[in-house]
């Protein structure tokens, strides 16, 4: 593995962890398209905490997935790849389910 690949994985892992922490702290990191496409009046009425939590958890999934790939590259243990696949699948499923759960709630 190249050094630039490892540096890229480290940067993505650290960035996603920072965004996750900011989301859990209540900062506006909202990724849901329903919130982004809403008008200014609708955004004021929406429950922003649900969207913040959703974004924070998605960034936490990205951090875990990137960390598994980094560990696989550094330690040369192949089963980290399968763990990363599982984390990615669960993360995608969570994003879809939480999007519709928030939409149904409103």
PDB file of N, CA and C in Angstrom:
ATOM      1  N   UNK A   1       0.845  -1.174   0.000  1.00  0.00           N
ATOM      2  CA  UNK A   1       0.000   0.000   0.000  1.00  0.00           C
ATOM      3  C   UNK A   1       0.893   1.240   0.000  1.00  0.00           C
ATOM      4  N   UNK A   2       0.432   2.219  -0.731  1.00  0.00           N
ATOM      5  CA  UNK A   2       1.180   3.460  -0.807  1.00  0.00           C
ATOM      6  C   UNK A   2       0.955   4.332   0.414  1.00  0.00           C
ATOM      7  N   UNK A   3       1.908   5.182   0.665  1.00  0.00           N
ATOM      8  CA  UNK A   3       1.831   6.078   1.820  1.00  0.00           C
ATOM      9  C   UNK A   3       0.689   7.079   1.654  1.00  0.00           C
ATOM     10  N   UNK A   4       0.415   7.480   0.405  1.00  0.00           N
ATOM     11  CA  UNK A   4      -0.668   8.431   0.188  1.00  0.00           C
ATOM     12  C   UNK A   4      -2.034   7.807   0.465  1.00  0.00           C
ATOM     13  N   UNK A   5      -2.168   6.518   0.217  1.00  0.00           N
ATOM     14  CA  UNK A   5      -3.395   5.801   0.539  1.00  0.00           C
ATOM     15  C   UNK A   5      -3.623   5.804   2.046  1.00  0.00           C
ATOM     16  N   UNK A   6      -2.576   5.533   2.789  1.00  0.00           N
ATOM     17  CA  UNK A   6      -2.693   5.517   4.256  1.00  0.00           C
ATOM     18  C   UNK A   6      -2.988   6.907   4.800  1.00  0.00           C
ATOM     19  N   UNK A   7      -2.331   7.908   4.246  1.00  0.00           N
ATOM     20  CA  UNK A   7      -2.578   9.284   4.693  1.00  0.00           C
ATOM     21  C   UNK A   7      -4.021   9.683   4.374  1.00  0.00           C
ATOM     22  N   UNK A   8      -4.507   9.294   3.203  1.00  0.00           N
ATOM     23  CA  UNK A   8      -5.899   9.578   2.844  1.00  0.00           C
ATOM     24  C   UNK A   8      -6.882   8.917   3.783  1.00  0.00           C
ATOM     25  N   UNK A   9      -6.621   7.648   4.129  1.00  0.00           N
ATOM     26  CA  UNK A   9      -7.499   6.955   5.076  1.00  0.00           C
ATOM     27  C   UNK A   9      -7.487   7.628   6.440  1.00  0.00           C
ATOM     28  N   UNK A  10      -6.314   8.056   6.881  1.00  0.00           N
ATOM     29  CA  UNK A  10      -6.218   8.742   8.176  1.00  0.00           C
ATOM     30  C   UNK A  10      -7.002  10.046   8.145  1.00  0.00           C
ATOM     31  N   UNK A  11      -6.863  10.807   7.066  1.00  0.00           N
ATOM     32  CA  UNK A  11      -7.584  12.078   6.966  1.00  0.00           C
ATOM     33  C   UNK A  11      -9.103  11.871   6.938  1.00  0.00           C
ATOM     34  N   UNK A  12      -9.556  10.872   6.205  1.00  0.00           N
ATOM     35  CA  UNK A  12     -10.995  10.587   6.165  1.00  0.00           C
ATOM     36  C   UNK A  12     -11.492  10.121   7.529  1.00  0.00           C
ATOM     37  N   UNK A  13     -10.709   9.279   8.201  1.00  0.00           N
ATOM     38  CA  UNK A  13     -11.115   8.793   9.526  1.00  0.00           C
ATOM     39  C   UNK A  13     -11.201   9.938  10.530  1.00  0.00           C
ATOM     40  N   UNK A  14     -10.190  10.778  10.557  1.00  0.00           N
ATOM     41  CA  UNK A  14     -10.186  11.893  11.513  1.00  0.00           C
ATOM     42  C   UNK A  14     -11.306  12.886  11.180  1.00  0.00           C
ATOM     43  N   UNK A  15     -11.475  13.197   9.899  1.00  0.00           N
ATOM     44  CA  UNK A  15     -12.536  14.133   9.499  1.00  0.00           C
ATOM     45  C   UNK A  15     -13.914  13.627   9.841  1.00  0.00           C
ATOM     46  N   UNK A  16     -14.178  12.360   9.572  1.00  0.00           N
ATOM     47  CA  UNK A  16     -15.500  11.822   9.877  1.00  0.00           C
ATOM     48  C   UNK A  16     -15.732  11.721  11.382  1.00  0.00           C
ATOM     49  N   UNK A  17     -14.682  11.445  12.148  1.00  0.00           N
ATOM     50  CA  UNK A  17     -14.830  11.416  13.606  1.00  0.00           C
ATOM     51  C   UNK A  17     -15.134  12.817  14.144  1.00  0.00           C
ATOM     52  N   UNK A  18     -14.470  13.827  13.598  1.00  0.00           N
ATOM     53  CA  UNK A  18     -14.729  15.206  14.026  1.00  0.00           C
ATOM     54  C   UNK A  18     -16.169  15.607  13.698  1.00  0.00           C
ATOM     55  N   UNK A  19     -16.624  15.286  12.465  1.00  0.00           N
ATOM     56  CA  UNK A  19     -17.998  15.612  12.093  1.00  0.00           C
ATOM     57  C   UNK A  19     -19.007  14.855  12.948  1.00  0.00           C
ATOM     58  N   UNK A  20     -18.682  13.620  13.312  1.00  0.00           N
ATOM     59  CA  UNK A  20     -19.577  12.854  14.166  1.00  0.00           C
ATOM     60  C   UNK A  20     -19.678  13.481  15.549  1.00  0.00           C
ATOM     61  N   UNK A  21     -18.558  13.856  16.105  1.00  0.00           N
ATOM     62  CA  UNK A  21     -18.553  14.491  17.430  1.00  0.00           C
ATOM     63  C   UNK A  21     -19.322  15.808  17.388  1.00  0.00           C
ATOM     64  N   UNK A  22     -19.118  16.596  16.331  1.00  0.00           N
ATOM     65  CA  UNK A  22     -19.857  17.856  16.197  1.00  0.00           C
ATOM     66  C   UNK A  22     -21.360  17.609  16.079  1.00  0.00           C
ATOM     67  N   UNK A  23     -21.735  16.562  15.375  1.00  0.00           N
ATOM     68  CA  UNK A  23     -23.158  16.228  15.257  1.00  0.00           C
ATOM     69  C   UNK A  23     -23.760  15.829  16.582  1.00  0.00           C
ATOM     70  N   UNK A  24     -23.037  15.016  17.354  1.00  0.00           N
ATOM     71  CA  UNK A  24     -23.532  14.628  18.676  1.00  0.00           C
ATOM     72  C   UNK A  24     -23.562  15.811  19.632  1.00  0.00           C
ATOM     73  N   UNK A  25     -22.690  16.798  19.404  1.00  0.00           N
ATOM     74  CA  UNK A  25     -22.660  17.990  20.253  1.00  0.00           C
ATOM     75  C   UNK A  25     -23.772  18.978  19.905  1.00  0.00           C
ATOM     76  N   UNK A  26     -24.490  18.725  18.806  1.00  0.00           N
ATOM     77  CA  UNK A  26     -25.616  19.583  18.471  1.00  0.00           C
ATOM     78  C   UNK A  26     -25.319  20.628  17.427  1.00  0.00           C
ATOM     79  N   UNK A  27     -24.204  20.537  16.757  1.00  0.00           N
ATOM     80  CA  UNK A  27     -23.896  21.479  15.684  1.00  0.00           C
ATOM     81  C   UNK A  27     -24.676  21.079  14.436  1.00  0.00           C
ATOM     82  N   UNK A  28     -24.863  22.013  13.534  1.00  0.00           N
ATOM     83  CA  UNK A  28     -25.682  21.771  12.345  1.00  0.00           C
ATOM     84  C   UNK A  28     -24.907  21.030  11.264  1.00  0.00           C
ATOM     85  N   UNK A  29     -24.879  19.714  11.356  1.00  0.00           N
ATOM     86  CA  UNK A  29     -24.357  18.865  10.302  1.00  0.00           C
ATOM     87  C   UNK A  29     -25.529  17.986   9.880  1.00  0.00           C
ATOM     88  N   UNK A  30     -26.302  18.504   8.964  1.00  0.00           N
ATOM     89  CA  UNK A  30     -27.523  17.830   8.545  1.00  0.00           C
ATOM     90  C   UNK A  30     -27.368  17.416   7.089  1.00  0.00           C
ATOM     91  N   UNK A  31     -27.497  16.119   6.829  1.00  0.00           N
ATOM     92  CA  UNK A  31     -27.284  15.575   5.501  1.00  0.00           C
ATOM     93  C   UNK A  31     -28.562  15.170   4.796  1.00  0.00           C
ATOM     94  N   UNK A  32     -29.648  15.091   5.490  1.00  0.00           N
ATOM     95  CA  UNK A  32     -30.890  14.567   4.931  1.00  0.00           C
ATOM     96  C   UNK A  32     -31.425  15.508   3.858  1.00  0.00           C
ATOM     97  N   UNK A  33     -31.803  14.956   2.715  1.00  0.00           N
ATOM     98  CA  UNK A  33     -32.266  15.784   1.606  1.00  0.00           C
ATOM     99  C   UNK A  33     -33.621  16.422   1.883  1.00  0.00           C
ATOM    100  N   UNK A  34     -34.425  15.829   2.734  1.00  0.00           N
ATOM    101  CA  UNK A  34     -35.714  16.434   3.084  1.00  0.00           C
ATOM    102  C   UNK A  34     -35.489  17.765   3.801  1.00  0.00           C
ATOM    103  N   UNK A  35     -34.467  17.840   4.627  1.00  0.00           N
ATOM    104  CA  UNK A  35     -34.152  19.082   5.317  1.00  0.00           C
ATOM    105  C   UNK A  35     -33.508  20.078   4.360  1.00  0.00           C
ATOM    106  N   UNK A  36     -32.628  19.598   3.508  1.00  0.00           N
ATOM    107  CA  UNK A  36     -31.909  20.484   2.590  1.00  0.00           C
ATOM    108  C   UNK A  36     -32.864  21.121   1.584  1.00  0.00           C
ATOM    109  N   UNK A  37     -33.830  20.356   1.083  1.00  0.00           N
ATOM    110  CA  UNK A  37     -34.768  20.852   0.076  1.00  0.00           C
ATOM    111  C   UNK A  37     -35.915  21.658   0.661  1.00  0.00           C
ATOM    112  N   UNK A  38     -36.079  21.638   1.968  1.00  0.00           N
ATOM    113  CA  UNK A  38     -37.203  22.337   2.594  1.00  0.00           C
ATOM    114  C   UNK A  38     -36.992  23.848   2.540  1.00  0.00           C
ATOM    115  N   UNK A  39     -38.106  24.568   2.559  1.00  0.00           N
ATOM    116  CA  UNK A  39     -38.017  26.029   2.577  1.00  0.00           C
ATOM    117  C   UNK A  39     -37.578  26.487   3.964  1.00  0.00           C
ATOM    118  N   UNK A  40     -37.266  27.754   4.059  1.00  0.00           N
ATOM    119  CA  UNK A  40     -36.771  28.299   5.325  1.00  0.00           C
ATOM    120  C   UNK A  40     -37.814  28.176   6.434  1.00  0.00           C
ATOM    121  N   UNK A  41     -39.080  28.372   6.092  1.00  0.00           N
ATOM    122  CA  UNK A  41     -40.148  28.269   7.090  1.00  0.00           C
ATOM    123  C   UNK A  41     -40.319  26.824   7.566  1.00  0.00           C
ATOM    124  N   UNK A  42     -40.225  25.883   6.615  1.00  0.00           N
ATOM    125  CA  UNK A  42     -40.355  24.474   6.986  1.00  0.00           C
ATOM    126  C   UNK A  42     -39.176  24.021   7.847  1.00  0.00           C
ATOM    127  N   UNK A  43     -37.990  24.518   7.550  1.00  0.00           N
ATOM    128  CA  UNK A  43     -36.814  24.148   8.346  1.00  0.00           C
ATOM    129  C   UNK A  43     -36.952  24.588   9.790  1.00  0.00           C
ATOM    130  N   UNK A  44     -37.567  25.753  10.003  1.00  0.00           N
ATOM    131  CA  UNK A  44     -37.737  26.245  11.373  1.00  0.00           C
ATOM    132  C   UNK A  44     -38.695  25.362  12.168  1.00  0.00           C
ATOM    133  N   UNK A  45     -39.661  24.737  11.495  1.00  0.00           N
ATOM    134  CA  UNK A  45     -40.628  23.871  12.178  1.00  0.00           C
ATOM    135  C   UNK A  45     -40.119  22.439  12.355  1.00  0.00           C
ATOM    136  N   UNK A  46     -39.104  22.045  11.602  1.00  0.00           N
ATOM    137  CA  UNK A  46     -38.610  20.660  11.661  1.00  0.00           C
ATOM    138  C   UNK A  46     -37.829  20.394  12.942  1.00  0.00           C
ATOM    139  N   UNK A  47     -37.816  19.123  13.335  1.00  0.00           N
ATOM    140  CA  UNK A  47     -37.035  18.686  14.497  1.00  0.00           C
ATOM    141  C   UNK A  47     -35.589  18.483  14.054  1.00  0.00           C
ATOM    142  N   UNK A  48     -34.753  19.482  14.309  1.00  0.00           N
ATOM    143  CA  UNK A  48     -33.365  19.416  13.860  1.00  0.00           C
ATOM    144  C   UNK A  48     -32.558  18.372  14.614  1.00  0.00           C
ATOM    145  N   UNK A  49     -32.944  18.058  15.834  1.00  0.00           N
ATOM    146  CA  UNK A  49     -32.172  17.087  16.612  1.00  0.00           C
ATOM    147  C   UNK A  49     -32.163  15.707  15.962  1.00  0.00           C
ATOM    148  N   UNK A  50     -33.273  15.321  15.369  1.00  0.00           N
ATOM    149  CA  UNK A  50     -33.324  14.020  14.688  1.00  0.00           C
ATOM    150  C   UNK A  50     -32.379  14.012  13.495  1.00  0.00           C
ATOM    151  N   UNK A  51     -32.338  15.101  12.749  1.00  0.00           N
ATOM    152  CA  UNK A  51     -31.447  15.184  11.594  1.00  0.00           C
ATOM    153  C   UNK A  51     -29.981  15.237  12.027  1.00  0.00           C
ATOM    154  N   UNK A  52     -29.705  15.962  13.111  1.00  0.00           N
ATOM    155  CA  UNK A  52     -28.323  16.020  13.619  1.00  0.00           C
ATOM    156  C   UNK A  52     -27.848  14.647  14.078  1.00  0.00           C
ATOM    157  N   UNK A  53     -28.704  13.936  14.788  1.00  0.00           N
ATOM    158  CA  UNK A  53     -28.354  12.598  15.259  1.00  0.00           C
ATOM    159  C   UNK A  53     -28.123  11.660  14.081  1.00  0.00           C
ATOM    160  N   UNK A  54     -28.964  11.759  13.073  1.00  0.00           N
ATOM    161  CA  UNK A  54     -28.805  10.929  11.878  1.00  0.00           C
ATOM    162  C   UNK A  54     -27.448  11.200  11.220  1.00  0.00           C
ATOM    163  N   UNK A  55     -27.077  12.452  11.040  1.00  0.00           N
ATOM    164  CA  UNK A  55     -25.796  12.797  10.431  1.00  0.00           C
ATOM    165  C   UNK A  55     -24.618  12.335  11.274  1.00  0.00           C
ATOM    166  N   UNK A  56     -24.731  12.487  12.590  1.00  0.00           N
ATOM    167  CA  UNK A  56     -23.650  12.067  13.477  1.00  0.00           C
ATOM    168  C   UNK A  56     -23.436  10.559  13.417  1.00  0.00           C
ATOM    169  N   UNK A  57     -24.512   9.805  13.378  1.00  0.00           N
ATOM    170  CA  UNK A  57     -24.388   8.346  13.322  1.00  0.00           C
ATOM    171  C   UNK A  57     -23.838   7.902  11.970  1.00  0.00           C
ATOM    172  N   UNK A  58     -24.246   8.551  10.901  1.00  0.00           N
ATOM    173  CA  UNK A  58     -23.711   8.203   9.581  1.00  0.00           C
ATOM    174  C   UNK A  58     -22.215   8.488   9.520  1.00  0.00           C
ATOM    175  N   UNK A  59     -21.781   9.613  10.064  1.00  0.00           N
ATOM    176  CA  UNK A  59     -20.343   9.903  10.093  1.00  0.00           C
ATOM    177  C   UNK A  59     -19.602   8.924  10.994  1.00  0.00           C
ATOM    178  N   UNK A  60     -20.252   8.435  12.046  1.00  0.00           N
ATOM    179  CA  UNK A  60     -19.630   7.420  12.892  1.00  0.00           C
ATOM    180  C   UNK A  60     -19.447   6.109  12.119  1.00  0.00           C
ATOM    181  N   UNK A  61     -20.427   5.755  11.292  1.00  0.00           N
ATOM    182  CA  UNK A  61     -20.285   4.578  10.425  1.00  0.00           C
ATOM    183  C   UNK A  61     -19.128   4.763   9.442  1.00  0.00           C
ATOM    184  N   UNK A  62     -19.012   5.960   8.868  1.00  0.00           N
ATOM    185  CA  UNK A  62     -17.913   6.234   7.934  1.00  0.00           C
ATOM    186  C   UNK A  62     -16.579   6.125   8.648  1.00  0.00           C
ATOM    187  N   UNK A  63     -16.507   6.620   9.886  1.00  0.00           N
ATOM    188  CA  UNK A  63     -15.273   6.504  10.667  1.00  0.00           C
ATOM    189  C   UNK A  63     -14.918   5.040  10.907  1.00  0.00           C
ATOM    190  N   UNK A  64     -15.889   4.238  11.324  1.00  0.00           N
ATOM    191  CA  UNK A  64     -15.620   2.828  11.611  1.00  0.00           C
ATOM    192  C   UNK A  64     -15.202   2.076  10.356  1.00  0.00           C
ATOM    193  N   UNK A  65     -15.855   2.368   9.239  1.00  0.00           N
ATOM    194  CA  UNK A  65     -15.511   1.725   7.979  1.00  0.00           C
ATOM    195  C   UNK A  65     -14.092   2.098   7.547  1.00  0.00           C
ATOM    196  N   UNK A  66     -13.743   3.368   7.652  1.00  0.00           N
ATOM    197  CA  UNK A  66     -12.405   3.818   7.274  1.00  0.00           C
ATOM    198  C   UNK A  66     -11.354   3.267   8.226  1.00  0.00           C
ATOM    199  N   UNK A  67     -11.682   3.176   9.494  1.00  0.00           N
ATOM    200  CA  UNK A  67     -10.737   2.615  10.458  1.00  0.00           C
ATOM    201  C   UNK A  67     -10.458   1.142  10.155  1.00  0.00           C
ATOM    202  N   UNK A  68     -11.487   0.401   9.781  1.00  0.00           N
ATOM    203  CA  UNK A  68     -11.279  -1.003   9.396  1.00  0.00           C
ATOM    204  C   UNK A  68     -10.373  -1.114   8.178  1.00  0.00           C
ATOM    205  N   UNK A  69     -10.577  -0.254   7.196  1.00  0.00           N
ATOM    206  CA  UNK A  69      -9.711  -0.273   6.017  1.00  0.00           C
ATOM    207  C   UNK A  69      -8.281   0.118   6.362  1.00  0.00           C
ATOM    208  N   UNK A  70      -8.124   1.060   7.263  1.00  0.00           N
ATOM    209  CA  UNK A  70      -6.784   1.463   7.695  1.00  0.00           C
ATOM    210  C   UNK A  70      -6.094   0.331   8.443  1.00  0.00           C
ATOM    211  N   UNK A  71      -6.812  -0.335   9.328  1.00  0.00           N
ATOM    212  CA  UNK A  71      -6.231  -1.464  10.058  1.00  0.00           C
ATOM    213  C   UNK A  71      -5.874  -2.614   9.119  1.00  0.00           C
ATOM    214  N   UNK A  72      -6.708  -2.838   8.115  1.00  0.00           N
ATOM    215  CA  UNK A  72      -6.404  -3.879   7.137  1.00  0.00           C
ATOM    216  C   UNK A  72      -5.125  -3.546   6.375  1.00  0.00           C
ATOM    217  N   UNK A  73      -4.958  -2.271   6.013  1.00  0.00           N
ATOM    218  CA  UNK A  73      -3.781  -1.865   5.252  1.00  0.00           C
ATOM    219  C   UNK A  73      -2.512  -1.908   6.096  1.00  0.00           C
ATOM    220  N   UNK A  74      -2.620  -1.570   7.371  1.00  0.00           N
ATOM    221  CA  UNK A  74      -1.433  -1.519   8.226  1.00  0.00           C
ATOM    222  C   UNK A  74      -1.077  -2.900   8.765  1.00  0.00           C
ATOM    223  N   UNK A  75      -2.072  -3.631   9.235  1.00  0.00           N
ATOM    224  CA  UNK A  75      -1.810  -4.917   9.887  1.00  0.00           C
ATOM    225  C   UNK A  75      -1.837  -6.107   8.926  1.00  0.00           C
ATOM    226  N   UNK A  76      -2.304  -5.899   7.701  1.00  0.00           N
ATOM    227  CA  UNK A  76      -2.389  -6.967   6.695  1.00  0.00           C
ATOM    228  C   UNK A  76      -3.228  -8.151   7.180  1.00  0.00           C
ATOM    229  N   UNK A  77      -4.351  -7.828   7.811  1.00  0.00           N
ATOM    230  CA  UNK A  77      -5.298  -8.851   8.258  1.00  0.00           C
ATOM    231  C   UNK A  77      -6.537  -8.727   7.380  1.00  0.00           C
ATOM    232  N   UNK A  78      -6.788  -9.749   6.599  1.00  0.00           N
ATOM    233  CA  UNK A  78      -7.818  -9.676   5.555  1.00  0.00           C
ATOM    234  C   UNK A  78      -9.244  -9.585   6.095  1.00  0.00           C
ATOM    235  N   UNK A  79      -9.514 -10.122   7.272  1.00  0.00           N
ATOM    236  CA  UNK A  79     -10.899 -10.145   7.737  1.00  0.00           C
ATOM    237  C   UNK A  79     -11.419  -8.763   8.115  1.00  0.00           C
ATOM    238  N   UNK A  80     -10.528  -7.769   8.234  1.00  0.00           N
ATOM    239  CA  UNK A  80     -11.000  -6.395   8.446  1.00  0.00           C
ATOM    240  C   UNK A  80     -11.816  -5.916   7.240  1.00  0.00           C
ATOM    241  N   UNK A  81     -11.528  -6.473   6.067  1.00  0.00           N
ATOM    242  CA  UNK A  81     -12.291  -6.127   4.874  1.00  0.00           C
ATOM    243  C   UNK A  81     -13.750  -6.542   5.031  1.00  0.00           C
ATOM    244  N   UNK A  82     -13.971  -7.735   5.550  1.00  0.00           N
ATOM    245  CA  UNK A  82     -15.339  -8.223   5.731  1.00  0.00           C
ATOM    246  C   UNK A  82     -16.074  -7.447   6.814  1.00  0.00           C
ATOM    247  N   UNK A  83     -15.355  -7.045   7.838  1.00  0.00           N
ATOM    248  CA  UNK A  83     -15.956  -6.202   8.875  1.00  0.00           C
ATOM    249  C   UNK A  83     -16.362  -4.859   8.271  1.00  0.00           C
ATOM    250  N   UNK A  84     -15.501  -4.312   7.410  1.00  0.00           N
ATOM    251  CA  UNK A  84     -15.814  -3.042   6.748  1.00  0.00           C
ATOM    252  C   UNK A  84     -17.041  -3.187   5.848  1.00  0.00           C
ATOM    253  N   UNK A  85     -17.158  -4.318   5.130  1.00  0.00           N
ATOM    254  CA  UNK A  85     -18.337  -4.557   4.300  1.00  0.00           C
ATOM    255  C   UNK A  85     -19.602  -4.587   5.153  1.00  0.00           C
ATOM    256  N   UNK A  86     -19.534  -5.253   6.292  1.00  0.00           N
ATOM    257  CA  UNK A  86     -20.697  -5.341   7.181  1.00  0.00           C
ATOM    258  C   UNK A  86     -21.071  -3.962   7.728  1.00  0.00           C
ATOM    259  N   UNK A  87     -20.075  -3.198   8.130  1.00  0.00           N
ATOM    260  CA  UNK A  87     -20.334  -1.849   8.645  1.00  0.00           C
ATOM    261  C   UNK A  87     -20.947  -0.977   7.552  1.00  0.00           C
ATOM    262  N   UNK A  88     -20.431  -1.092   6.340  1.00  0.00           N
ATOM    263  CA  UNK A  88     -20.980  -0.318   5.228  1.00  0.00           C
ATOM    264  C   UNK A  88     -22.424  -0.681   4.927  1.00  0.00           C
ATOM    265  N   UNK A  89     -22.731  -1.973   4.925  1.00  0.00           N
ATOM    266  CA  UNK A  89     -24.100  -2.411   4.661  1.00  0.00           C
ATOM    267  C   UNK A  89     -25.049  -1.933   5.757  1.00  0.00           C
ATOM    268  N   UNK A  90     -24.631  -2.051   7.004  1.00  0.00           N
ATOM    269  CA  UNK A  90     -25.465  -1.591   8.116  1.00  0.00           C
ATOM    270  C   UNK A  90     -25.636  -0.078   8.061  1.00  0.00           C
ATOM    271  N   UNK A  91     -24.581   0.640   7.696  1.00  0.00           N
ATOM    272  CA  UNK A  91     -24.661   2.096   7.587  1.00  0.00           C
ATOM    273  C   UNK A  91     -25.632   2.544   6.511  1.00  0.00           C
ATOM    274  N   UNK A  92     -25.600   1.881   5.356  1.00  0.00           N
ATOM    275  CA  UNK A  92     -26.531   2.218   4.277  1.00  0.00           C
ATOM    276  C   UNK A  92     -27.962   1.905   4.695  1.00  0.00           C
ATOM    277  N   UNK A  93     -28.154   0.764   5.314  1.00  0.00           N
ATOM    278  CA  UNK A  93     -29.483   0.391   5.790  1.00  0.00           C
ATOM    279  C   UNK A  93     -29.983   1.390   6.831  1.00  0.00           C
ATOM    280  N   UNK A  94     -29.105   1.808   7.750  1.00  0.00           N
ATOM    281  CA  UNK A  94     -29.490   2.794   8.756  1.00  0.00           C
ATOM    282  C   UNK A  94     -29.889   4.113   8.105  1.00  0.00           C
ATOM    283  N   UNK A  95     -29.130   4.557   7.109  1.00  0.00           N
ATOM    284  CA  UNK A  95     -29.432   5.830   6.455  1.00  0.00           C
ATOM    285  C   UNK A  95     -30.803   5.798   5.798  1.00  0.00           C
ATOM    286  N   UNK A  96     -31.126   4.698   5.142  1.00  0.00           N
ATOM    287  CA  UNK A  96     -32.421   4.583   4.467  1.00  0.00           C
ATOM    288  C   UNK A  96     -33.564   4.516   5.479  1.00  0.00           C
ATOM    289  N   UNK A  97     -33.412   3.662   6.480  1.00  0.00           N
ATOM    290  CA  UNK A  97     -34.474   3.492   7.476  1.00  0.00           C
ATOM    291  C   UNK A  97     -34.688   4.770   8.287  1.00  0.00           C
ATOM    292  N   UNK A  98     -33.599   5.428   8.693  1.00  0.00           N
ATOM    293  CA  UNK A  98     -33.754   6.640   9.500  1.00  0.00           C
ATOM    294  C   UNK A  98     -34.359   7.772   8.682  1.00  0.00           C
ATOM    295  N   UNK A  99     -34.047   7.836   7.401  1.00  0.00           N
ATOM    296  CA  UNK A  99     -34.638   8.868   6.550  1.00  0.00           C
ATOM    297  C   UNK A  99     -36.158   8.739   6.535  1.00  0.00           C
ATOM    298  N   UNK A 100     -36.646   7.521   6.305  1.00  0.00           N
ATOM    299  CA  UNK A 100     -38.093   7.315   6.252  1.00  0.00           C
ATOM    300  C   UNK A 100     -38.739   7.392   7.625  1.00  0.00           C
ATOM    301  N   UNK A 101     -38.008   7.041   8.668  1.00  0.00           N
ATOM    302  CA  UNK A 101     -38.560   7.154  10.030  1.00  0.00           C
ATOM    303  C   UNK A 101     -38.743   8.616  10.411  1.00  0.00           C
ATOM    304  N   UNK A 102     -37.790   9.446  10.062  1.00  0.00           N
ATOM    305  CA  UNK A 102     -37.910  10.878  10.363  1.00  0.00           C
ATOM    306  C   UNK A 102     -39.026  11.487   9.525  1.00  0.00           C
ATOM    307  N   UNK A 103     -39.120  11.084   8.269  1.00  0.00           N
ATOM    308  CA  UNK A 103     -40.151  11.598   7.385  1.00  0.00           C
ATOM    309  C   UNK A 103     -41.535  11.216   7.883  1.00  0.00           C
ATOM    310  N   UNK A 104     -41.687   9.967   8.360  1.00  0.00           N
ATOM    311  CA  UNK A 104     -42.979   9.492   8.860  1.00  0.00           C
ATOM    312  C   UNK A 104     -43.360  10.212  10.147  1.00  0.00           C
ATOM    313  N   UNK A 105     -42.360  10.530  10.955  1.00  0.00           N
ATOM    314  CA  UNK A 105     -42.596  11.177  12.243  1.00  0.00           C
ATOM    315  C   UNK A 105     -43.157  12.591  12.075  1.00  0.00           C
ATOM    316  N   UNK A 106     -42.817  13.235  10.956  1.00  0.00           N
ATOM    317  CA  UNK A 106     -43.254  14.615  10.777  1.00  0.00           C
ATOM    318  C   UNK A 106     -44.557  14.710  10.105  1.00  0.00           C
TER     319      UNK A 106
END
